[in-house]
PDB file of C-alpha atoms and ligand atoms in Angstrom:
ATOM      1  CA  UNK E 583     -62.680 -63.293-167.339  1.00 61.00           C
ATOM      2  CA  UNK E 584     -64.297 -60.913-164.854  1.00 68.00           C
ATOM      3  CA  UNK E 585     -65.368 -63.827-162.678  1.00 80.00           C
ATOM      4  CA  UNK E 586     -62.124 -65.751-162.610  1.00 90.00           C
ATOM      5  CA  UNK E 587     -60.721 -64.164-159.467  1.00 92.00           C
ATOM      6  CA  UNK E 588     -63.684 -65.543-157.532  1.00 93.00           C
ATOM      7  CA  UNK E 589     -63.683 -68.993-159.000  1.00 94.00           C
ATOM      8  CA  UNK E 590     -61.069 -70.393-156.634  1.00 94.00           C
ATOM      9  CA  UNK E 591     -63.824 -70.727-153.992  1.00 95.00           C
ATOM     10  CA  UNK E 592     -65.089 -73.786-155.831  1.00 93.00           C
ATOM     11  CA  UNK E 593     -62.015 -75.647-154.569  1.00 94.00           C
ATOM     12  CA  UNK E 594     -63.552 -75.538-151.096  1.00 96.00           C
ATOM     13  CA  UNK E 595     -66.408 -77.767-152.256  1.00 94.00           C
ATOM     14  CA  UNK E 596     -65.089 -81.165-151.254  1.00 93.00           C
ATOM     15  CA  UNK E 597     -65.877 -84.417-152.975  1.00 93.00           C
ATOM     16  CA  UNK E 598     -68.356 -86.377-150.865  1.00 96.00           C
ATOM     17  CA  UNK E 599     -69.013 -89.265-153.206  1.00 97.00           C
ATOM     18  CA  UNK E 600     -69.987 -92.528-151.556  1.00 98.00           C
ATOM     19  CA  UNK E 601     -67.714 -95.570-151.901  1.00 97.00           C
ATOM     20  CA  UNK E 602     -68.108 -97.338-155.245  1.00 97.00           C
ATOM     21  CA  UNK E 603     -69.542-100.836-155.384  1.00 97.00           C
ATOM     22  CA  UNK E 604     -71.233-100.611-151.976  1.00 98.00           C
ATOM     23  CA  UNK E 605     -74.865-100.661-151.031  1.00 98.00           C
ATOM     24  CA  UNK E 606     -76.047 -97.184-150.089  1.00 98.00           C
ATOM     25  CA  UNK E 607     -78.606 -96.830-147.316  1.00 98.00           C
ATOM     26  CA  UNK E 608     -80.134 -93.448-146.577  1.00 98.00           C
ATOM     27  CA  UNK E 609     -81.966 -93.360-143.271  1.00 98.00           C
ATOM     28  CA  UNK E 610     -84.196 -90.434-142.516  1.00 98.00           C
ATOM     29  CA  UNK E 611     -85.687 -89.730-139.089  1.00 98.00           C
ATOM     30  CA  UNK E 612     -88.306 -87.257-137.890  1.00 98.00           C
ATOM     31  CA  UNK E 613     -86.914 -84.363-135.855  1.00 98.00           C
ATOM     32  CA  UNK E 614     -88.486 -84.129-132.407  1.00 98.00           C
ATOM     33  CA  UNK E 615     -91.345 -86.476-133.257  1.00 98.00           C
ATOM     34  CA  UNK E 616     -91.954 -87.224-129.593  1.00 97.00           C
ATOM     35  CA  UNK E 617     -93.211 -83.653-129.340  1.00 97.00           C
ATOM     36  CA  UNK E 618     -94.656 -83.600-132.858  1.00 98.00           C
ATOM     37  CA  UNK E 619     -96.779 -86.704-132.162  1.00 97.00           C
ATOM     38  CA  UNK E 620     -98.040 -85.207-128.864  1.00 97.00           C
ATOM     39  CA  UNK E 621     -98.903 -81.917-130.536  1.00 98.00           C
ATOM     40  CA  UNK E 622    -100.999 -83.705-133.151  1.00 98.00           C
ATOM     41  CA  UNK E 623    -102.611 -86.168-130.762  1.00 97.00           C
ATOM     42  CA  UNK E 624    -101.157 -89.308-132.337  1.00 97.00           C
ATOM     43  CA  UNK E 625    -102.648 -92.443-130.873  1.00 96.00           C
ATOM     44  CA  UNK E 626    -100.226 -94.276-128.549  1.00 94.00           C
ATOM     45  CA  UNK E 627     -98.184 -96.258-129.154  1.00 94.00           C
ATOM     46  CA  UNK E 628     -99.065 -96.502-132.866  1.00 97.00           C
ATOM     47  CA  UNK E 629    -101.145 -94.147-134.926  1.00 97.00           C
ATOM     48  CA  UNK E 630    -102.154 -95.936-138.103  1.00 98.00           C
ATOM     49  CA  UNK E 631    -102.915 -92.676-139.927  1.00 98.00           C
ATOM     50  CA  UNK E 632     -99.427 -91.334-139.254  1.00 98.00           C
ATOM     51  CA  UNK E 633     -97.781 -94.627-140.228  1.00 98.00           C
ATOM     52  CA  UNK E 634     -99.821 -94.802-143.441  1.00 98.00           C
ATOM     53  CA  UNK E 635     -98.708 -91.253-144.257  1.00 98.00           C
ATOM     54  CA  UNK E 636     -95.055 -92.273-143.765  1.00 98.00           C
ATOM     55  CA  UNK E 637     -95.611 -95.284-146.059  1.00 98.00           C
ATOM     56  CA  UNK E 638     -97.206 -93.107-148.721  1.00 98.00           C
ATOM     57  CA  UNK E 639     -94.270 -90.680-148.657  1.00 98.00           C
ATOM     58  CA  UNK E 640     -91.846 -93.586-149.038  1.00 98.00           C
ATOM     59  CA  UNK E 641     -93.808 -94.786-152.083  1.00 98.00           C
ATOM     60  CA  UNK E 642     -93.441 -91.312-153.574  1.00 98.00           C
ATOM     61  CA  UNK E 643     -89.674 -91.490-153.015  1.00 98.00           C
ATOM     62  CA  UNK E 644     -89.596 -94.736-155.031  1.00 98.00           C
ATOM     63  CA  UNK E 645     -91.768 -93.129-157.702  1.00 97.00           C
ATOM     64  CA  UNK E 646     -89.422 -90.168-157.969  1.00 98.00           C
ATOM     65  CA  UNK E 647     -86.086 -92.006-157.775  1.00 98.00           C
ATOM     66  CA  UNK E 648     -85.864 -95.236-159.790  1.00 97.00           C
ATOM     67  CA  UNK E 649     -82.475 -96.042-158.211  1.00 97.00           C
ATOM     68  CA  UNK E 650     -84.108 -96.553-154.814  1.00 98.00           C
ATOM     69  CA  UNK E 651     -84.973-100.237-154.970  1.00 97.00           C
ATOM     70  CA  UNK E 652     -86.241-100.903-151.462  1.00 98.00           C
ATOM     71  CA  UNK E 653     -87.358 -98.997-148.375  1.00 98.00           C
ATOM     72  CA  UNK E 654     -88.057-100.018-144.801  1.00 98.00           C
ATOM     73  CA  UNK E 655     -89.891 -97.851-142.278  1.00 98.00           C
ATOM     74  CA  UNK E 656     -91.081 -97.804-138.668  1.00 97.00           C
ATOM     75  CA  UNK E 657     -92.178 -95.061-136.301  1.00 97.00           C
ATOM     76  CA  UNK E 658     -90.729 -91.747-137.563  1.00 98.00           C
ATOM     77  CA  UNK E 659     -87.930 -93.274-139.636  1.00 98.00           C
ATOM     78  CA  UNK E 660     -87.441 -94.719-143.105  1.00 98.00           C
ATOM     79  CA  UNK E 661     -84.410 -96.366-144.710  1.00 98.00           C
ATOM     80  CA  UNK E 662     -83.927 -96.238-148.473  1.00 98.00           C
ATOM     81  CA  UNK E 663     -81.676 -98.714-150.252  1.00 98.00           C
ATOM     82  CA  UNK E 664     -79.840 -97.845-153.470  1.00 98.00           C
ATOM     83  CA  UNK E 665     -78.187-100.564-155.535  1.00 97.00           C
ATOM     84  CA  UNK E 666     -74.444-101.166-155.387  1.00 96.00           C
ATOM     85  CA  UNK E 667     -73.875 -99.941-158.920  1.00 96.00           C
ATOM     86  CA  UNK E 668     -76.063 -96.838-158.795  1.00 97.00           C
ATOM     87  CA  UNK E 669     -74.597 -93.738-160.362  1.00 97.00           C
ATOM     88  CA  UNK E 670     -77.375 -91.493-159.095  1.00 97.00           C
ATOM     89  CA  UNK E 671     -75.928 -87.961-158.920  1.00 97.00           C
ATOM     90  CA  UNK E 672     -72.430 -89.398-159.167  1.00 97.00           C
ATOM     91  CA  UNK E 673     -73.050 -91.042-155.764  1.00 98.00           C
ATOM     92  CA  UNK E 674     -72.616 -87.656-154.094  1.00 98.00           C
ATOM     93  CA  UNK E 675     -73.808 -88.072-150.501  1.00 98.00           C
ATOM     94  CA  UNK E 676     -75.156 -84.590-149.865  1.00 97.00           C
ATOM     95  CA  UNK E 677     -77.045 -84.493-153.159  1.00 98.00           C
ATOM     96  CA  UNK E 678     -78.660 -87.911-152.595  1.00 98.00           C
ATOM     97  CA  UNK E 679     -79.496 -87.390-148.907  1.00 98.00           C
ATOM     98  CA  UNK E 680     -80.876 -83.882-149.354  1.00 98.00           C
ATOM     99  CA  UNK E 681     -83.070 -84.895-152.293  1.00 98.00           C
ATOM    100  CA  UNK E 682     -84.504 -87.958-150.546  1.00 98.00           C
ATOM    101  CA  UNK E 683     -85.168 -85.956-147.386  1.00 98.00           C
ATOM    102  CA  UNK E 684     -86.842 -83.086-149.207  1.00 98.00           C
ATOM    103  CA  UNK E 685     -88.901 -85.409-151.423  1.00 98.00           C
ATOM    104  CA  UNK E 686     -90.137 -87.251-148.328  1.00 98.00           C
ATOM    105  CA  UNK E 687     -90.776 -84.109-146.277  1.00 98.00           C
ATOM    106  CA  UNK E 688     -92.563 -82.248-149.070  1.00 98.00           C
ATOM    107  CA  UNK E 689     -94.868 -85.215-149.559  1.00 98.00           C
ATOM    108  CA  UNK E 690     -95.436 -85.500-145.804  1.00 98.00           C
ATOM    109  CA  UNK E 691     -96.781 -81.958-145.774  1.00 98.00           C
ATOM    110  CA  UNK E 692     -98.649 -82.214-149.076  1.00 98.00           C
ATOM    111  CA  UNK E 693    -100.424 -85.450-148.134  1.00 98.00           C
ATOM    112  CA  UNK E 694    -100.986 -84.716-144.442  1.00 98.00           C
ATOM    113  CA  UNK E 695    -104.618 -83.629-144.856  1.00 98.00           C
ATOM    114  CA  UNK E 696    -105.493 -86.751-146.832  1.00 98.00           C
ATOM    115  CA  UNK E 697    -104.330 -89.003-143.990  1.00 98.00           C
ATOM    116  CA  UNK E 698    -105.250 -86.871-140.961  1.00 98.00           C
ATOM    117  CA  UNK E 699    -108.239 -84.912-142.279  1.00 97.00           C
ATOM    118  CA  UNK E 700    -109.425 -83.812-138.828  1.00 97.00           C
ATOM    119  CA  UNK E 701    -106.033 -82.697-137.537  1.00 97.00           C
ATOM    120  CA  UNK E 702    -104.615 -79.407-138.810  1.00 97.00           C
ATOM    121  CA  UNK E 703    -100.844 -79.416-139.246  1.00 98.00           C
ATOM    122  CA  UNK E 704     -99.644 -77.204-136.391  1.00 97.00           C
ATOM    123  CA  UNK E 705     -95.879 -77.298-136.831  1.00 97.00           C
ATOM    124  CA  UNK E 706     -93.396 -77.943-139.602  1.00 97.00           C
ATOM    125  CA  UNK E 707     -92.342 -81.580-139.811  1.00 98.00           C
ATOM    126  CA  UNK E 708     -88.619 -82.032-140.483  1.00 98.00           C
ATOM    127  CA  UNK E 709     -86.479 -85.071-141.136  1.00 98.00           C
ATOM    128  CA  UNK E 710     -82.753 -85.542-140.795  1.00 98.00           C
ATOM    129  CA  UNK E 711     -80.883 -87.904-143.098  1.00 98.00           C
ATOM    130  CA  UNK E 712     -77.630 -89.814-143.327  1.00 98.00           C
ATOM    131  CA  UNK E 713     -76.062 -92.091-145.905  1.00 98.00           C
ATOM    132  CA  UNK E 714     -74.159 -95.221-144.952  1.00 98.00           C
ATOM    133  CA  UNK E 715     -72.253 -97.570-147.292  1.00 98.00           C
ATOM    134  CA  UNK E 716     -72.296-101.330-146.806  1.00 98.00           C
ATOM    135  CA  UNK E 717     -69.735-103.388-148.703  1.00 97.00           C
ATOM    136  CA  UNK E 718     -71.325-106.846-148.331  1.00 97.00           C
ATOM    137  CA  UNK E 719     -74.773-108.209-149.119  1.00 97.00           C
ATOM    138  CA  UNK E 720     -74.731-109.677-145.618  1.00 97.00           C
ATOM    139  CA  UNK E 721     -74.138-106.176-144.191  1.00 98.00           C
ATOM    140  CA  UNK E 722     -77.255-104.921-145.940  1.00 98.00           C
ATOM    141  CA  UNK E 723     -79.298-107.904-144.722  1.00 98.00           C
ATOM    142  CA  UNK E 724     -77.998-107.339-141.183  1.00 98.00           C
ATOM    143  CA  UNK E 725     -78.770-103.624-141.363  1.00 98.00           C
ATOM    144  CA  UNK E 726     -82.383-104.269-142.371  1.00 98.00           C
ATOM    145  CA  UNK E 727     -82.713-107.070-139.802  1.00 98.00           C
ATOM    146  CA  UNK E 728     -81.424-104.664-137.155  1.00 98.00           C
ATOM    147  CA  UNK E 729     -84.113-102.134-138.013  1.00 98.00           C
ATOM    148  CA  UNK E 730     -86.885-104.745-138.077  1.00 98.00           C
ATOM    149  CA  UNK E 731     -85.758-106.272-134.782  1.00 97.00           C
ATOM    150  CA  UNK E 732     -85.819-102.731-133.379  1.00 96.00           C
ATOM    151  CA  UNK E 733     -89.413-102.336-134.584  1.00 97.00           C
ATOM    152  CA  UNK E 734     -90.432-105.483-132.727  1.00 95.00           C
ATOM    153  CA  UNK E 735     -88.607-104.583-129.502  1.00 95.00           C
ATOM    154  CA  UNK E 736     -89.956-101.010-129.462  1.00 95.00           C
ATOM    155  CA  UNK E 737     -93.475-102.027-130.384  1.00 96.00           C
ATOM    156  CA  UNK E 738     -93.685-104.718-127.744  1.00 95.00           C
ATOM    157  CA  UNK E 739     -92.285-102.436-125.060  1.00 96.00           C
ATOM    158  CA  UNK E 740     -94.474 -99.486-126.070  1.00 96.00           C
ATOM    159  CA  UNK E 741     -97.613-101.638-126.268  1.00 96.00           C
ATOM    160  CA  UNK E 742     -96.997-102.803-122.687  1.00 96.00           C
ATOM    161  CA  UNK E 743     -95.998 -99.361-121.485  1.00 96.00           C
ATOM    162  CA  UNK E 744     -99.092 -97.596-122.820  1.00 95.00           C
ATOM    163  CA  UNK E 745    -101.427-100.388-121.691  1.00 94.00           C
ATOM    164  CA  UNK E 746    -100.068 -99.944-118.154  1.00 95.00           C
ATOM    165  CA  UNK E 747    -100.327 -96.141-118.317  1.00 95.00           C
ATOM    166  CA  UNK E 748    -103.854 -96.275-119.756  1.00 93.00           C
ATOM    167  CA  UNK E 749    -104.803 -98.617-116.902  1.00 93.00           C
ATOM    168  CA  UNK E 750    -103.794 -95.973-114.348  1.00 94.00           C
ATOM    169  CA  UNK E 751    -100.088 -96.511-113.670  1.00 94.00           C
ATOM    170  CA  UNK E 752     -97.770 -93.522-113.795  1.00 95.00           C
ATOM    171  CA  UNK E 753     -95.046 -93.612-116.507  1.00 95.00           C
ATOM    172  CA  UNK E 754     -92.454 -94.249-113.766  1.00 96.00           C
ATOM    173  CA  UNK E 755     -94.468 -97.178-112.372  1.00 95.00           C
ATOM    174  CA  UNK E 756     -94.962 -98.595-115.868  1.00 96.00           C
ATOM    175  CA  UNK E 757     -91.228 -98.371-116.540  1.00 95.00           C
ATOM    176  CA  UNK E 758     -90.482-100.095-113.234  1.00 95.00           C
ATOM    177  CA  UNK E 759     -92.941-102.914-114.038  1.00 95.00           C
ATOM    178  CA  UNK E 760     -91.253-103.546-117.390  1.00 96.00           C
ATOM    179  CA  UNK E 761     -87.652-103.222-116.267  1.00 95.00           C
ATOM    180  CA  UNK E 762     -85.705-106.417-117.022  1.00 94.00           C
ATOM    181  CA  UNK E 763     -88.671-108.291-118.519  1.00 95.00           C
ATOM    182  CA  UNK E 764     -88.121-110.669-121.445  1.00 93.00           C
ATOM    183  CA  UNK E 765     -90.266-111.040-124.581  1.00 92.00           C
ATOM    184  CA  UNK E 766     -92.318-113.932-123.169  1.00 93.00           C
ATOM    185  CA  UNK E 767     -93.023-112.064-119.927  1.00 94.00           C
ATOM    186  CA  UNK E 768     -94.221-109.009-121.829  1.00 95.00           C
ATOM    187  CA  UNK E 769     -96.547-111.153-123.933  1.00 94.00           C
ATOM    188  CA  UNK E 770     -97.920-112.773-120.782  1.00 94.00           C
ATOM    189  CA  UNK E 771     -98.464-109.398-119.138  1.00 93.00           C
ATOM    190  CA  UNK E 772    -100.368-108.163-122.186  1.00 94.00           C
ATOM    191  CA  UNK E 773    -102.520-111.270-122.304  1.00 94.00           C
ATOM    192  CA  UNK E 774    -103.141-111.804-118.596  1.00 94.00           C
ATOM    193  CA  UNK E 775    -103.653-108.181-117.541  1.00 92.00           C
ATOM    194  CA  UNK E 776    -105.151-106.624-120.648  1.00 93.00           C
ATOM    195  CA  UNK E 777    -106.475-109.493-122.777  1.00 93.00           C
ATOM    196  CA  UNK E 778    -104.209-108.411-125.637  1.00 93.00           C
ATOM    197  CA  UNK E 779    -102.769-111.205-127.768  1.00 94.00           C
ATOM    198  CA  UNK E 780     -99.565-109.684-129.138  1.00 94.00           C
ATOM    199  CA  UNK E 781     -99.633-112.016-132.141  1.00 93.00           C
ATOM    200  CA  UNK E 782    -102.965-110.511-133.188  1.00 95.00           C
ATOM    201  CA  UNK E 783    -101.764-106.898-133.331  1.00 96.00           C
ATOM    202  CA  UNK E 784    -101.565-105.391-136.838  1.00 97.00           C
ATOM    203  CA  UNK E 785     -98.566-106.566-138.871  1.00 97.00           C
ATOM    204  CA  UNK E 786     -97.787-102.928-139.702  1.00 97.00           C
ATOM    205  CA  UNK E 787     -97.104-102.270-136.010  1.00 97.00           C
ATOM    206  CA  UNK E 788     -95.152-105.480-135.379  1.00 97.00           C
ATOM    207  CA  UNK E 789     -93.122-105.705-138.571  1.00 98.00           C
ATOM    208  CA  UNK E 790     -92.935-102.148-139.900  1.00 98.00           C
ATOM    209  CA  UNK E 791     -93.315-101.374-143.607  1.00 98.00           C
ATOM    210  CA  UNK E 792     -91.389-102.588-146.620  1.00 98.00           C
ATOM    211  CA  UNK E 793     -91.727-100.759-149.919  1.00 98.00           C
ATOM    212  CA  UNK E 794     -90.692-102.441-153.156  1.00 98.00           C
ATOM    213  CA  UNK E 795     -91.770-102.396-156.774  1.00 97.00           C
ATOM    214  CA  UNK E 796     -94.257-105.027-157.831  1.00 95.00           C
ATOM    215  CA  UNK E 797     -95.878-105.798-161.137  1.00 92.00           C
ATOM    216  CA  UNK E 798     -99.380-104.356-160.911  1.00 90.00           C
ATOM    217  CA  UNK E 799    -102.148-104.070-163.514  1.00 91.00           C
ATOM    218  CA  UNK E 800    -103.235-100.461-163.891  1.00 92.00           C
ATOM    219  CA  UNK E 801    -105.858 -98.790-166.050  1.00 92.00           C
ATOM    220  CA  UNK E 802    -104.052 -96.635-168.626  1.00 92.00           C
ATOM    221  CA  UNK E 803    -107.092 -95.489-170.613  1.00 93.00           C
ATOM    222  CA  UNK E 804    -110.646 -96.401-171.518  1.00 94.00           C
ATOM    223  CA  UNK E 805    -111.874 -97.723-174.863  1.00 93.00           C
ATOM    224  CA  UNK E 806    -114.663 -95.907-176.696  1.00 93.00           C
ATOM    225  CA  UNK E 807    -117.153 -98.348-175.179  1.00 93.00           C
ATOM    226  CA  UNK E 808    -115.943 -97.461-171.684  1.00 92.00           C
ATOM    227  CA  UNK E 809    -114.073-100.706-170.958  1.00 93.00           C
ATOM    228  CA  UNK E 810    -110.695-100.173-169.293  1.00 93.00           C
ATOM    229  CA  UNK E 811    -107.357-100.821-171.001  1.00 94.00           C
ATOM    230  CA  UNK E 812    -105.010-102.446-168.494  1.00 94.00           C
ATOM    231  CA  UNK E 813    -101.212-102.496-168.626  1.00 94.00           C
ATOM    232  CA  UNK E 814     -98.672-104.071-166.339  1.00 93.00           C
ATOM    233  CA  UNK E 815     -96.608-101.516-164.400  1.00 92.00           C
ATOM    234  CA  UNK E 816     -93.897-101.865-161.792  1.00 93.00           C
ATOM    235  CA  UNK E 817     -95.401 -99.876-158.946  1.00 95.00           C
ATOM    236  CA  UNK E 818     -94.162 -99.201-155.406  1.00 97.00           C
ATOM    237  CA  UNK E 819     -96.100-101.451-153.033  1.00 97.00           C
ATOM    238  CA  UNK E 820     -96.156-101.559-149.244  1.00 98.00           C
ATOM    239  CA  UNK E 821     -95.821-104.903-147.442  1.00 98.00           C
ATOM    240  CA  UNK E 822     -95.772-105.659-143.728  1.00 98.00           C
ATOM    241  CA  UNK E 823     -93.686-108.771-143.763  1.00 97.00           C
ATOM    242  CA  UNK E 824     -90.667-110.477-142.232  1.00 98.00           C
ATOM    243  CA  UNK E 825     -87.445-109.332-143.924  1.00 98.00           C
ATOM    244  CA  UNK E 826     -85.117-111.059-141.482  1.00 98.00           C
ATOM    245  CA  UNK E 827     -85.759-114.579-142.768  1.00 97.00           C
ATOM    246  CA  UNK E 828     -84.404-115.903-146.091  1.00 97.00           C
ATOM    247  CA  UNK E 829     -87.900-116.464-147.538  1.00 97.00           C
ATOM    248  CA  UNK E 830     -88.401-112.777-148.298  1.00 98.00           C
ATOM    249  CA  UNK E 831     -85.094-112.520-150.174  1.00 97.00           C
ATOM    250  CA  UNK E 832     -85.695-115.754-152.088  1.00 97.00           C
ATOM    251  CA  UNK E 833     -89.085-114.405-153.144  1.00 96.00           C
ATOM    252  CA  UNK E 834     -87.590-111.106-154.373  1.00 96.00           C
ATOM    253  CA  UNK E 835     -84.210-111.968-155.923  1.00 95.00           C
ATOM    254  CA  UNK E 836     -84.215-108.691-157.903  1.00 94.00           C
ATOM    255  CA  UNK E 837     -83.560-106.777-154.673  1.00 96.00           C
ATOM    256  CA  UNK E 838     -80.073-108.245-154.256  1.00 94.00           C
ATOM    257  CA  UNK E 839     -79.241-108.334-157.959  1.00 93.00           C
ATOM    258  CA  UNK E 840     -76.070-106.415-158.912  1.00 84.00           C
TER     259      UNK E 840
HETATM  260  P1  LIG N 172     -84.989 -86.965-132.660  1.00 86.40           P
HETATM  261  O1  LIG N 172     -85.207 -87.996-133.724  1.00 86.40           O
HETATM  262  O2  LIG N 172     -83.669 -87.151-131.965  1.00 86.40           O
HETATM  263  O3  LIG N 172     -85.192 -85.569-133.124  1.00 86.40           O
HETATM  264  O4  LIG N 172     -86.091 -87.229-131.502  1.00 86.40           O
HETATM  265  P2  LIG N 172     -87.544 -87.836-131.603  1.00 86.40           P
HETATM  266  O5  LIG N 172     -88.388 -87.143-130.598  1.00 86.40           O
HETATM  267  O6  LIG N 172     -88.058 -87.851-133.008  1.00 86.40           O
HETATM  268  O7  LIG N 172     -87.334 -89.335-131.093  1.00 86.40           O
HETATM  269  P3  LIG N 172     -87.054 -90.694-131.877  1.00 86.40           P
HETATM  270  O8  LIG N 172     -86.802 -90.461-133.338  1.00 86.40           O
HETATM  271  O9  LIG N 172     -86.022 -91.453-131.122  1.00 86.40           O
HETATM  272  O10 LIG N 172     -88.397 -91.507-131.684  1.00 86.40           O
HETATM  273  C1  LIG N 172     -89.541 -91.272-132.437  1.00 86.40           C
HETATM  274  C2  LIG N 172     -90.674 -90.816-131.568  1.00 86.40           C
HETATM  275  O11 LIG N 172     -91.772 -90.505-132.416  1.00 86.40           O
HETATM  276  C3  LIG N 172     -91.206 -91.876-130.607  1.00 86.40           C
HETATM  277  O12 LIG N 172     -90.577 -91.832-129.390  1.00 86.40           O
HETATM  278  C4  LIG N 172     -92.653 -91.506-130.481  1.00 86.40           C
HETATM  279  O13 LIG N 172     -92.798 -90.602-129.405  1.00 86.40           O
HETATM  280  C5  LIG N 172     -92.971 -90.752-131.748  1.00 86.40           C
HETATM  281  N1  LIG N 172     -93.861 -91.529-132.633  1.00 86.40           N
HETATM  282  C6  LIG N 172     -93.564 -92.083-133.837  1.00 86.40           C
HETATM  283  N2  LIG N 172     -94.632 -92.733-134.338  1.00 86.40           N
HETATM  284  C7  LIG N 172     -95.624 -92.577-133.456  1.00 86.40           C
HETATM  285  C8  LIG N 172     -96.998 -93.015-133.416  1.00 86.40           C
HETATM  286  O14 LIG N 172     -97.510 -93.685-134.326  1.00 86.40           O
HETATM  287  N3  LIG N 172     -97.716 -92.662-132.322  1.00 86.40           N
HETATM  288  C9  LIG N 172     -97.180 -91.939-131.312  1.00 86.40           C
HETATM  289  N4  LIG N 172     -97.929 -91.615-130.265  1.00 86.40           N
HETATM  290  N5  LIG N 172     -95.918 -91.499-131.321  1.00 86.40           N
HETATM  291  C10 LIG N 172     -95.151 -91.820-132.375  1.00 86.40           C
HETATM  292 MG1  LIG N 173     -87.032 -88.871-134.544  1.00 86.40          MG
END
């Protein structure tokens, strides 16, 4: 074979398959979104349009890849959970990560104008990605709890920080005011100084976004008389809910199923 003398190079392609029997979590994160959000005038600390765009892209990832059973997102990041027994692309890490990242990024660009119609896209959004294996159900629960706790901590801090800056403090002064403060003190500061009740802020900002499939009635066609024909479909749905407590997992037992 004319090609055979070159074929040995294939041996350099190492196996990168992810451990069998483990949960696979792929977390993607926007590259340089501090700058990207400035460039596009995102509202501080949370821009609902940008967060809705992230949620929409995550839904598209679930539409495209049936093996992704759950996603959790906040700020410029999203985590995608694949079941323990998935055989998607032979569990090859680079294949899975690169496809999820490119699916998300392509949708981010394609749907940008629908979510930020008055803001032209002025740079190319990019996302990095990594895959991590978790052997125990409790590891997966702890991972997701870690991300949601992070959402709360960041959101509370950023809400205080930007309220102080918008009221005239410099970023350094705002940082100094917040240094060492506990949750309750931050809530008091928001309420007493700015009349903001933290509990009343949008759930999307406080809890982040969960995407899972839910039975939904959709119109599949219309009868001759114009009445719709509805069918039940399992469609990706976004929730802004607590995923740390057991209630969520008891309500959605299919998420932890083997
Ligand atoms: P790398 O991920 O290391 O490339 O850096 P990064 O600049 O993306 O920072 P990181 O991922 O740690 O943090 C995300 C950043 O995105 C935040 O610090 C914010 O500046 C920005 N960001 C994300 N969502 C919003 C938003 O809704 N509004 C605003 N104003 N900024 C946001
Ligand atoms: Mg980032």
